[in-house]
PDB file of C-alpha atoms in Angstrom:
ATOM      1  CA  UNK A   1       2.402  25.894  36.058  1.00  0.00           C
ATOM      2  CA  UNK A   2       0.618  29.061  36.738  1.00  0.00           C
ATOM      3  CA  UNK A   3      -2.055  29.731  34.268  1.00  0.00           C
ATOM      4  CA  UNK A   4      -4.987  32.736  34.281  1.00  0.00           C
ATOM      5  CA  UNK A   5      -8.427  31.571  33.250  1.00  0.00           C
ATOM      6  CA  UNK A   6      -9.558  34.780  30.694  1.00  0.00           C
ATOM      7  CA  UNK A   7      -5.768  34.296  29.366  1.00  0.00           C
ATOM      8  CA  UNK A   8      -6.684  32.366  25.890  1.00  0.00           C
ATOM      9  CA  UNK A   9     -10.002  33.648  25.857  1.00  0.00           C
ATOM     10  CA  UNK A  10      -9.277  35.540  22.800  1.00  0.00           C
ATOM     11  CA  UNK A  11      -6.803  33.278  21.307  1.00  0.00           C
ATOM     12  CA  UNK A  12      -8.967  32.537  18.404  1.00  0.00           C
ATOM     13  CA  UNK A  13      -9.417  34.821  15.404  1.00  0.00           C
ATOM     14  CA  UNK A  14     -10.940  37.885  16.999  1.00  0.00           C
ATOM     15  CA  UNK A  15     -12.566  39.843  14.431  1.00  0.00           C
ATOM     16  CA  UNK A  16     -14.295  36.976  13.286  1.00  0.00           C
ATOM     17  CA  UNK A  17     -18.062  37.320  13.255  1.00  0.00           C
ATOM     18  CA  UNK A  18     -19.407  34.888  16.404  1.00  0.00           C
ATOM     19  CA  UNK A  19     -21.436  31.740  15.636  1.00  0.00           C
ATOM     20  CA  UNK A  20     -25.015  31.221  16.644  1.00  0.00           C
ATOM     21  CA  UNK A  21     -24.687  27.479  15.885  1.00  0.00           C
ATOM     22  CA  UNK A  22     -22.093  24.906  16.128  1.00  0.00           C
ATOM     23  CA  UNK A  23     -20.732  23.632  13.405  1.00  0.00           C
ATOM     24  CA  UNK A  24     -20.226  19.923  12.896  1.00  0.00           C
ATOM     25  CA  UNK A  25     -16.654  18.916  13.657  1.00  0.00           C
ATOM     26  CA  UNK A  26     -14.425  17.678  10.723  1.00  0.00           C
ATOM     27  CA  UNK A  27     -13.703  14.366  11.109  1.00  0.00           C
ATOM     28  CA  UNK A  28     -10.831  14.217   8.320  1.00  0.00           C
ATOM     29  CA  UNK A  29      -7.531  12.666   9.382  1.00  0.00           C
ATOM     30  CA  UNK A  30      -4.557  15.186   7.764  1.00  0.00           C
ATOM     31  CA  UNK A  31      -0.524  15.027   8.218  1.00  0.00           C
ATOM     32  CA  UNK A  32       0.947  18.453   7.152  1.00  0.00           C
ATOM     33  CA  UNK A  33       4.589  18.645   6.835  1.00  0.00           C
ATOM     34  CA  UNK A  34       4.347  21.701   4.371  1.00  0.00           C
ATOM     35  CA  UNK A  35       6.511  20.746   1.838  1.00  0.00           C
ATOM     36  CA  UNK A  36       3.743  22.302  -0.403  1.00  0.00           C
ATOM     37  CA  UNK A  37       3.653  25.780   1.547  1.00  0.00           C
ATOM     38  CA  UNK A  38       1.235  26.895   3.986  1.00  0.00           C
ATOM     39  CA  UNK A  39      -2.445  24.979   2.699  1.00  0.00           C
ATOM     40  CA  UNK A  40      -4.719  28.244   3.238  1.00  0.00           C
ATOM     41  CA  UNK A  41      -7.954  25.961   2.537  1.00  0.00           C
ATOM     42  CA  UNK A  42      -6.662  24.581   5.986  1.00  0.00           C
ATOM     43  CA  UNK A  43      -4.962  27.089   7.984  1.00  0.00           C
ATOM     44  CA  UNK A  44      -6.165  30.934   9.081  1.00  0.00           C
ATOM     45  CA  UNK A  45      -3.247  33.007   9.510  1.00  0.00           C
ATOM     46  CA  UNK A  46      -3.437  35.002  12.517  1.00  0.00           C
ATOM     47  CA  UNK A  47      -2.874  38.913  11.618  1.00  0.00           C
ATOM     48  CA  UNK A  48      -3.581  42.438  12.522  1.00  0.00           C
ATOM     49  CA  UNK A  49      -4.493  42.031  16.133  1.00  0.00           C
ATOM     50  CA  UNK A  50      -3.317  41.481  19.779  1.00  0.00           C
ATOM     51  CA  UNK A  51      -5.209  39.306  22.518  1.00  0.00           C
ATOM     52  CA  UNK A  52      -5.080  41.888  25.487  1.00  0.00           C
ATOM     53  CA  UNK A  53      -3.035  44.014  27.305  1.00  0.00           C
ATOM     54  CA  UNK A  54      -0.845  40.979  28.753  1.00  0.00           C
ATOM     55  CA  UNK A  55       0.514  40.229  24.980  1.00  0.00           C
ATOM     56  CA  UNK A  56       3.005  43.014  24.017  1.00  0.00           C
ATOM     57  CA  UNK A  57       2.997  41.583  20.342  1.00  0.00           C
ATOM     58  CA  UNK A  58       0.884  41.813  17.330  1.00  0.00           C
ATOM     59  CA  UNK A  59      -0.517  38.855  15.196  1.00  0.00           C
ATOM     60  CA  UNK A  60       1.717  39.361  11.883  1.00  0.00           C
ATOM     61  CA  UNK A  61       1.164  37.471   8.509  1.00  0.00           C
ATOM     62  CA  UNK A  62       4.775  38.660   8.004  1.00  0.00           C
ATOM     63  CA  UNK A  63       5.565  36.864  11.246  1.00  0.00           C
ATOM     64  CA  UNK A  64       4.776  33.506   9.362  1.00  0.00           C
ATOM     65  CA  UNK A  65       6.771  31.623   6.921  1.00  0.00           C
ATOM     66  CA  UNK A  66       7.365  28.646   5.275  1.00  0.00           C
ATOM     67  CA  UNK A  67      10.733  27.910   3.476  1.00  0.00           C
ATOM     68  CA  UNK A  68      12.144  24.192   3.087  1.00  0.00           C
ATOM     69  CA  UNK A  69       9.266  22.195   4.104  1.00  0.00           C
ATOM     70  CA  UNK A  70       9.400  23.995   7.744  1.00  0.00           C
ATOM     71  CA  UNK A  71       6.755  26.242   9.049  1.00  0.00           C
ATOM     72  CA  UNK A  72       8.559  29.149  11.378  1.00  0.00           C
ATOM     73  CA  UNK A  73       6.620  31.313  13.495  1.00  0.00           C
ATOM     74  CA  UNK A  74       8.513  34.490  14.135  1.00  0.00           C
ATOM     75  CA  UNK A  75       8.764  36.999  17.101  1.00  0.00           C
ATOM     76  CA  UNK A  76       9.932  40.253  15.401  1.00  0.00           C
ATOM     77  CA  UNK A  77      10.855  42.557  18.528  1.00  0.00           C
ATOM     78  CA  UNK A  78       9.739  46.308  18.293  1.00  0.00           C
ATOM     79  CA  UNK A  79      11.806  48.845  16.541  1.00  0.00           C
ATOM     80  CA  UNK A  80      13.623  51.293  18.490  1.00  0.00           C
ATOM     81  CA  UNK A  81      11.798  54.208  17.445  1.00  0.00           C
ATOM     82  CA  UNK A  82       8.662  52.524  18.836  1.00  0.00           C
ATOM     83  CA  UNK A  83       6.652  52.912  15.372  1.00  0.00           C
ATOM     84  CA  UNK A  84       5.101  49.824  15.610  1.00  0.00           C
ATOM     85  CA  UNK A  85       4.328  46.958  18.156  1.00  0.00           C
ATOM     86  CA  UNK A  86       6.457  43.787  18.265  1.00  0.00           C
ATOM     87  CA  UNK A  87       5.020  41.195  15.872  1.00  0.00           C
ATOM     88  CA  UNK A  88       4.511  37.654  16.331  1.00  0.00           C
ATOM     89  CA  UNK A  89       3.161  34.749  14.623  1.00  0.00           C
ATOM     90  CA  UNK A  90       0.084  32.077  14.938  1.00  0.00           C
ATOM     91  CA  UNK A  91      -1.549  29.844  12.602  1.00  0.00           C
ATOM     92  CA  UNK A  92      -5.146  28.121  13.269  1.00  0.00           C
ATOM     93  CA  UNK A  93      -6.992  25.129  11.412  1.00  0.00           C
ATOM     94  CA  UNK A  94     -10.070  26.698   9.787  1.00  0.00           C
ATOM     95  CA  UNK A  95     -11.974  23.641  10.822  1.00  0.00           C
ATOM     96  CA  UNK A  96     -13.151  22.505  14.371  1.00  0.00           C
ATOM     97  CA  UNK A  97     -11.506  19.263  15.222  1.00  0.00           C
ATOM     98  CA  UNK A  98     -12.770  16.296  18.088  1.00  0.00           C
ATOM     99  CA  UNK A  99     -11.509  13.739  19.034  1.00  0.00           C
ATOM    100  CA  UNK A 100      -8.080  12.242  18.169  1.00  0.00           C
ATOM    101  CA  UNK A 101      -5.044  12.246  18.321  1.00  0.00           C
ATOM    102  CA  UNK A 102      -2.738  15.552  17.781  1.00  0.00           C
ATOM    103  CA  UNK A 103       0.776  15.558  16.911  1.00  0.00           C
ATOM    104  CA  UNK A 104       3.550  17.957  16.055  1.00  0.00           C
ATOM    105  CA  UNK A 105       7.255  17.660  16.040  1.00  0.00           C
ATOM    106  CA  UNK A 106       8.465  21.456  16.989  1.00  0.00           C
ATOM    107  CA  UNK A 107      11.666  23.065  17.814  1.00  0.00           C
ATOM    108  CA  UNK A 108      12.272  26.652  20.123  1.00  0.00           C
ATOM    109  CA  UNK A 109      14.657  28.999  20.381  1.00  0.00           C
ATOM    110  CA  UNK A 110      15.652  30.031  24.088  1.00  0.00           C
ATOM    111  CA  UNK A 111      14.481  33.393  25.328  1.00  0.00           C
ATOM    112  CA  UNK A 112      12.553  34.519  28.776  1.00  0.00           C
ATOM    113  CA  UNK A 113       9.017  36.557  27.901  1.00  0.00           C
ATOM    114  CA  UNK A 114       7.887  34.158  25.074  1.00  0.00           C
ATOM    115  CA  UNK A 115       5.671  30.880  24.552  1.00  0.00           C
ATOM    116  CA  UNK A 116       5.851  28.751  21.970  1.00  0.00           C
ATOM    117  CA  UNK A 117       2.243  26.426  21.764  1.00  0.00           C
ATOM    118  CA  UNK A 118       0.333  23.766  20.067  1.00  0.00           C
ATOM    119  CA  UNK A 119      -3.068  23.613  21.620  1.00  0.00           C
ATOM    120  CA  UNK A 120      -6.698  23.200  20.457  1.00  0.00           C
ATOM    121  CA  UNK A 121      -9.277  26.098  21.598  1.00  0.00           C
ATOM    122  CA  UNK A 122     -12.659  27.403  21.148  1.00  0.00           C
ATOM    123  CA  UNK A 123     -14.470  30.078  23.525  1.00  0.00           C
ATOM    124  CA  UNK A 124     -17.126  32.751  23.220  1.00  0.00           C
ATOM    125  CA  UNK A 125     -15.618  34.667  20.008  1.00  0.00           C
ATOM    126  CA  UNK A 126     -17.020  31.216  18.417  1.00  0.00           C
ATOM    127  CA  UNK A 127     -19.618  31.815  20.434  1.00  0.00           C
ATOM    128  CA  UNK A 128     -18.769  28.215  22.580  1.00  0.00           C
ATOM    129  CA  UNK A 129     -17.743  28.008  25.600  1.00  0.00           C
ATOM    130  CA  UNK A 130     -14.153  28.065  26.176  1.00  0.00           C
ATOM    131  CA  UNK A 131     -12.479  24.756  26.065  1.00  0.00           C
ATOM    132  CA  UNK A 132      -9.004  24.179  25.886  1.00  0.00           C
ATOM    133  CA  UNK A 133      -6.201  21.686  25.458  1.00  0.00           C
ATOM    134  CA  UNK A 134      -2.685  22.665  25.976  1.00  0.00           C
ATOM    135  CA  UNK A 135       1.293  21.726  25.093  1.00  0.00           C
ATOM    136  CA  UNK A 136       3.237  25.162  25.803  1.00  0.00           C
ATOM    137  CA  UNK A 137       6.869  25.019  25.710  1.00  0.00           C
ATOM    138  CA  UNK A 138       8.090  28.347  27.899  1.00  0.00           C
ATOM    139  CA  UNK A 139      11.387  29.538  26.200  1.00  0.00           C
ATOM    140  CA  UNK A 140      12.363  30.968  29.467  1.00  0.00           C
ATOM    141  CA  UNK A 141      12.687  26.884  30.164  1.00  0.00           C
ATOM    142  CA  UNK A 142      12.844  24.881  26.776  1.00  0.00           C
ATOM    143  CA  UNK A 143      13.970  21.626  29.055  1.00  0.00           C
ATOM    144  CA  UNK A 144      10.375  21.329  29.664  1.00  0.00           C
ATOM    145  CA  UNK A 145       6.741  20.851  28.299  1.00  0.00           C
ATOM    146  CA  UNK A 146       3.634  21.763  30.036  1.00  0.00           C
ATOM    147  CA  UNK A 147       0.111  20.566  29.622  1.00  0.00           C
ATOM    148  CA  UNK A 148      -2.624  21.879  30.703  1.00  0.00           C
ATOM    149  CA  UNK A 149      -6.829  22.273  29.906  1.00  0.00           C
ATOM    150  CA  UNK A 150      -9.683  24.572  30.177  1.00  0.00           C
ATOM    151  CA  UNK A 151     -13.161  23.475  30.758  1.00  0.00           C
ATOM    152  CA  UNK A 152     -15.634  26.168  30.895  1.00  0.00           C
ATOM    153  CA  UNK A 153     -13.326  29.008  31.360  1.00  0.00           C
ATOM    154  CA  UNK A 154     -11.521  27.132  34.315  1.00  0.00           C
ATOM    155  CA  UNK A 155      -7.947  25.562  34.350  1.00  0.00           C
ATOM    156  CA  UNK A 156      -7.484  21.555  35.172  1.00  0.00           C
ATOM    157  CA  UNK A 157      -4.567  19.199  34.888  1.00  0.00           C
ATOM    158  CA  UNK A 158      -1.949  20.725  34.799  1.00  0.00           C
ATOM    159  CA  UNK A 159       1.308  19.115  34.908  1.00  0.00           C
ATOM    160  CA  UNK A 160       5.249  18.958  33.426  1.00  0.00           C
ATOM    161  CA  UNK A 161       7.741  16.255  31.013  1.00  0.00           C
ATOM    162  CA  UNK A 162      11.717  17.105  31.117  1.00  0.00           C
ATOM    163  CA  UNK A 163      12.677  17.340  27.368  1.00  0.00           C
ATOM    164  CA  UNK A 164      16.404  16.184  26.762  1.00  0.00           C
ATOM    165  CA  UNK A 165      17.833  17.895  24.986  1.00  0.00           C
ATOM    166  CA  UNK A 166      15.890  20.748  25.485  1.00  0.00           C
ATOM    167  CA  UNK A 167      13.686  22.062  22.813  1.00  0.00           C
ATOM    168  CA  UNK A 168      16.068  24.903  21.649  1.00  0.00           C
ATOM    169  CA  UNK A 169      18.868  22.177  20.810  1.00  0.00           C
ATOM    170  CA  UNK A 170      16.493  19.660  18.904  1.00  0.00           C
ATOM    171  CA  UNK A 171      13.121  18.676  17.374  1.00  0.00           C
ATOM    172  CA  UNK A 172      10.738  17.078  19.650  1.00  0.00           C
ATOM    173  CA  UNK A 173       7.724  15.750  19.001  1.00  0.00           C
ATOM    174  CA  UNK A 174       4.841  16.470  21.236  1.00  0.00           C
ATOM    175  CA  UNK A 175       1.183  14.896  21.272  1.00  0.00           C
ATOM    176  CA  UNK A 176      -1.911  14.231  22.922  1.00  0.00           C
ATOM    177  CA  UNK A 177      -4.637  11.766  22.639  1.00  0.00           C
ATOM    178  CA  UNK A 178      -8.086  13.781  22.962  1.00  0.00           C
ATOM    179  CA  UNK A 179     -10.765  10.995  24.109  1.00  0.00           C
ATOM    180  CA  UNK A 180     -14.032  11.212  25.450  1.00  0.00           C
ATOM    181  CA  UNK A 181     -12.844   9.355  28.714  1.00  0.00           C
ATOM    182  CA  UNK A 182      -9.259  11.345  29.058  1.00  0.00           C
ATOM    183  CA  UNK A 183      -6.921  13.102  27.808  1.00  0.00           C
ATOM    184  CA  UNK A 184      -3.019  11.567  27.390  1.00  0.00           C
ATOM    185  CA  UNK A 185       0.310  13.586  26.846  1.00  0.00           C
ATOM    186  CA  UNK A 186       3.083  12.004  24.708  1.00  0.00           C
ATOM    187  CA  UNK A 187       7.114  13.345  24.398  1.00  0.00           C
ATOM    188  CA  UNK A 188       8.679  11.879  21.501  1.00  0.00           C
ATOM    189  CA  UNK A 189       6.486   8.823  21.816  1.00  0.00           C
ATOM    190  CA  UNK A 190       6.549   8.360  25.287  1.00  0.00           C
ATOM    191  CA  UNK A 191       3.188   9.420  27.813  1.00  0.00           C
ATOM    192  CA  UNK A 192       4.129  11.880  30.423  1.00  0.00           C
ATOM    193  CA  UNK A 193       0.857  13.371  31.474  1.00  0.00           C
ATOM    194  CA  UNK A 194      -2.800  11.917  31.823  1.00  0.00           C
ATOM    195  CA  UNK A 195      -6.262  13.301  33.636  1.00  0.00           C
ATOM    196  CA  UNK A 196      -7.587  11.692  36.184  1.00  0.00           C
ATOM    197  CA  UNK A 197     -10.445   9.719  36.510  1.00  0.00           C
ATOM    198  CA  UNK A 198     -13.150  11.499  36.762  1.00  0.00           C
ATOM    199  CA  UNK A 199     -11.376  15.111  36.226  1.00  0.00           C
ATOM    200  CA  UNK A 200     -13.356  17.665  34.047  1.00  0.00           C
ATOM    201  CA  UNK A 201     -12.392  17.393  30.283  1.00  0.00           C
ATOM    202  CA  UNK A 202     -13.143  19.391  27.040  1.00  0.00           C
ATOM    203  CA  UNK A 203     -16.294  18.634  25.350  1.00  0.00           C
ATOM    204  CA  UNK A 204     -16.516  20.878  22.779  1.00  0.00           C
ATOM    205  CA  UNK A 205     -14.947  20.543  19.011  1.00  0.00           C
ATOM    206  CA  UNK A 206     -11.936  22.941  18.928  1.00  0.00           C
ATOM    207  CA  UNK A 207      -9.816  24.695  16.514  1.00  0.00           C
ATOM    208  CA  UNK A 208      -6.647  23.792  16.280  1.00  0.00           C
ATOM    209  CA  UNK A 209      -3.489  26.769  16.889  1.00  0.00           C
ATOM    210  CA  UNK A 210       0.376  27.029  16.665  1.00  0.00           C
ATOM    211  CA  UNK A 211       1.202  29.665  18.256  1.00  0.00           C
ATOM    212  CA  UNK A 212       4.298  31.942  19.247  1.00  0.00           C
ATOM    213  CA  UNK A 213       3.585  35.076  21.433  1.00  0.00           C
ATOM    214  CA  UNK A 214       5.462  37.263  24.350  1.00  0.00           C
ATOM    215  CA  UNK A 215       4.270  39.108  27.217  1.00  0.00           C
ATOM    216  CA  UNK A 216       5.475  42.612  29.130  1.00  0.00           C
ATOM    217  CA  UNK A 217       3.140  41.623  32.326  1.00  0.00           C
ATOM    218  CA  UNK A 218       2.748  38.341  32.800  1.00  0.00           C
ATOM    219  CA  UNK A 219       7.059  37.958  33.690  1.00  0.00           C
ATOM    220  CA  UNK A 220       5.854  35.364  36.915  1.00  0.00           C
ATOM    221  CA  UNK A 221       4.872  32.912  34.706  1.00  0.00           C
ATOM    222  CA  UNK A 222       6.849  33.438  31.502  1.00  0.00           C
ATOM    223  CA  UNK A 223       9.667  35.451  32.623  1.00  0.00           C
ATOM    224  CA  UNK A 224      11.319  39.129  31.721  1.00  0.00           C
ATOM    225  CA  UNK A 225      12.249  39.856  28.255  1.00  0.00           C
ATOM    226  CA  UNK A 226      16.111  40.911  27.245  1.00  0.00           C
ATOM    227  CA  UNK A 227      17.235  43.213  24.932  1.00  0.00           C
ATOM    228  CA  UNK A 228      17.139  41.599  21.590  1.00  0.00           C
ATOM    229  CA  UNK A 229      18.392  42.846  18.440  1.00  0.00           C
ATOM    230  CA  UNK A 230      16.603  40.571  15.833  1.00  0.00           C
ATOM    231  CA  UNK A 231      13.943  37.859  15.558  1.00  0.00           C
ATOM    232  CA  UNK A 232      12.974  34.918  16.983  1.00  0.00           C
ATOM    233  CA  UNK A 233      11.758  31.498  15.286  1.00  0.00           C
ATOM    234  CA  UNK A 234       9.492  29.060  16.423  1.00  0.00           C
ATOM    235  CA  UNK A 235       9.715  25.971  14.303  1.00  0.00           C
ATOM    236  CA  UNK A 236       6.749  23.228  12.934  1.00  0.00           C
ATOM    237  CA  UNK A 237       8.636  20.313  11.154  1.00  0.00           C
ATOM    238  CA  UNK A 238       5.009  18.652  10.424  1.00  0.00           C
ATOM    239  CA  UNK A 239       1.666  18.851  12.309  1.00  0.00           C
ATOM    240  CA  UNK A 240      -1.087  16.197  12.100  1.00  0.00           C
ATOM    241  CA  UNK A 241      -4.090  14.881  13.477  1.00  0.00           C
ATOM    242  CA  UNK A 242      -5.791  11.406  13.459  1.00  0.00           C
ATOM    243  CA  UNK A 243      -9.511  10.940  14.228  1.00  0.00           C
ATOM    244  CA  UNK A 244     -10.417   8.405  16.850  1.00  0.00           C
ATOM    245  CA  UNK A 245     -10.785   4.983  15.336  1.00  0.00           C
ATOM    246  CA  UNK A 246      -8.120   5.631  12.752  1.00  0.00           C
ATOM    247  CA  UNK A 247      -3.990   4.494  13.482  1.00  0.00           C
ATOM    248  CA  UNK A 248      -0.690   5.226  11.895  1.00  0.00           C
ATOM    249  CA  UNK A 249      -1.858   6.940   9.091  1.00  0.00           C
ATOM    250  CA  UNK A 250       1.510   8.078   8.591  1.00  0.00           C
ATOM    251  CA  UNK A 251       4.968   6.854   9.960  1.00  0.00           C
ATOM    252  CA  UNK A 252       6.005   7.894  13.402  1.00  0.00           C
ATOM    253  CA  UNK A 253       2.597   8.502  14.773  1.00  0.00           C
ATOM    254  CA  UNK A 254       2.385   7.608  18.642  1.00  0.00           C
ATOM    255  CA  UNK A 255      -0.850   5.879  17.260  1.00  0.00           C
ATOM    256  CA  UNK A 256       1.381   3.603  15.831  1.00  0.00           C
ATOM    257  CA  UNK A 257       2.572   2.100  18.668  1.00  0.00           C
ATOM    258  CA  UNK A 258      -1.749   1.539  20.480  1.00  0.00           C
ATOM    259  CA  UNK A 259      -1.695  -2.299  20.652  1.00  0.00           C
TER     260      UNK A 259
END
């Protein structure tokens, strides 16, 4: 999987005044499957800014919904009379998160240009370094899932699960199991993807993100976008995370299954 090092740098809410002191992690165990709407007291809704020159898309509060008990995050594509950029949707926990066990079930649509994430973050607009722990499903591909981390700015194991169906034909749901000796990858219940012993891992508490964003530069990796006449959605059936030391706090959890 090719990956740039400064490419999430700025994932988190730029814009935001930077940190001088870390803030203790929230240790709360929560299962959101937004049946209530979008919690606000939880989530940061990414809007009114692009990460860089590589993402051709805005963050868009209109690019985020929530209708049915489903969170959808949209890619809007430009209008033709190039009055505004492309718009596209992210949502981030307000609260820094350790470790534990992170869950989603999430469904794609099918396009080249776009990822669609779940992945924890912090870096130096928190005024951290940057840490990172990824799932990125790239809708030039939805067959797959790709992991992936940063420690200290600097990419580390990486690797790949086959999804059948692909994501674009069904819900999947994705995990991994943040611990202080590792870090495990699930696919609908099932590990795919570990570190190594000894490997560099994430040390830092991290903000949790859902993210859906496209690129004009960066085609190598996620591909060339088509002409499209309307928007894309990125679906969240239910997100959740479970503190280490804590199990099956709600049905279907992989931690159910920890002997």
């Amino acid at each position: 999987m090719r990956h740039l090092p400064a490419l999430l740098v700025a994932l988190a809410a730029l814009g935001q005044p930077l940190r001088a002191e870390t803030p203790r992690p929230d240790t709360a165990a929560f299962f959101e499957d937004f049946t209530e709407g979008l919690d606000r007291g939880r989530w940061y809704v990414s809007d009114g800014w692009t990460n860089g020159d590589w993402q051709d898309c805005h963050w868009s509060a209109g690019a985020v919904r929530v209708q049915d008990g489903t969170l959808t995050l949209f890619h809007i594509p430009a209008p033709e009379d190039g009055d505004r950029p492309a718009q596209c949707g992210e949502v981030q926990t307000r609260a820094r998160l350790h470790h534990g066990t992170f869950e989603a079930r999430i469904r794609t649509p099918r396009a080249p240009g776009l990822n669609a994430s779940v992945f924890t973050y912090i870096g130096p607009v928190h005024g951290a370094p940057h840490d990172e722990i990824d799932i990125e499903i790239l809708t030039r591909d939805p067959g797959a899932m790709t992991v992936n981390t940063y420690v200290a700015g600097k990419p580390h194991n990486g690797g790949a699960a086959p999804a059948t169906p692909p994501f674009d034909e069904t819900f999947h749901t994705v995990a991994f199991r943040w611990e202080p000796e590792g870090i495990t990858w699930f696919l609908d219940g099932q590990e795919v993807h570990r570190t190594a012993p000894g490997s560099p891992l994430p040390e830092h508490p991290q903000k949790l993100y859902l993210s859906f964003w496209s690129t004009a530069t960066l085609t190598d990796w996620l591909g060339k976008q088509g002409p499209r006449e309307g928007p894309l959605g990125y679906e969240i059936d239910w997100v959740a995370y479970t503190p280490l030391g804590e199990a099956c706090l709600f049905p279907g959890s992989v931690t159910c299954a920890d002997p």
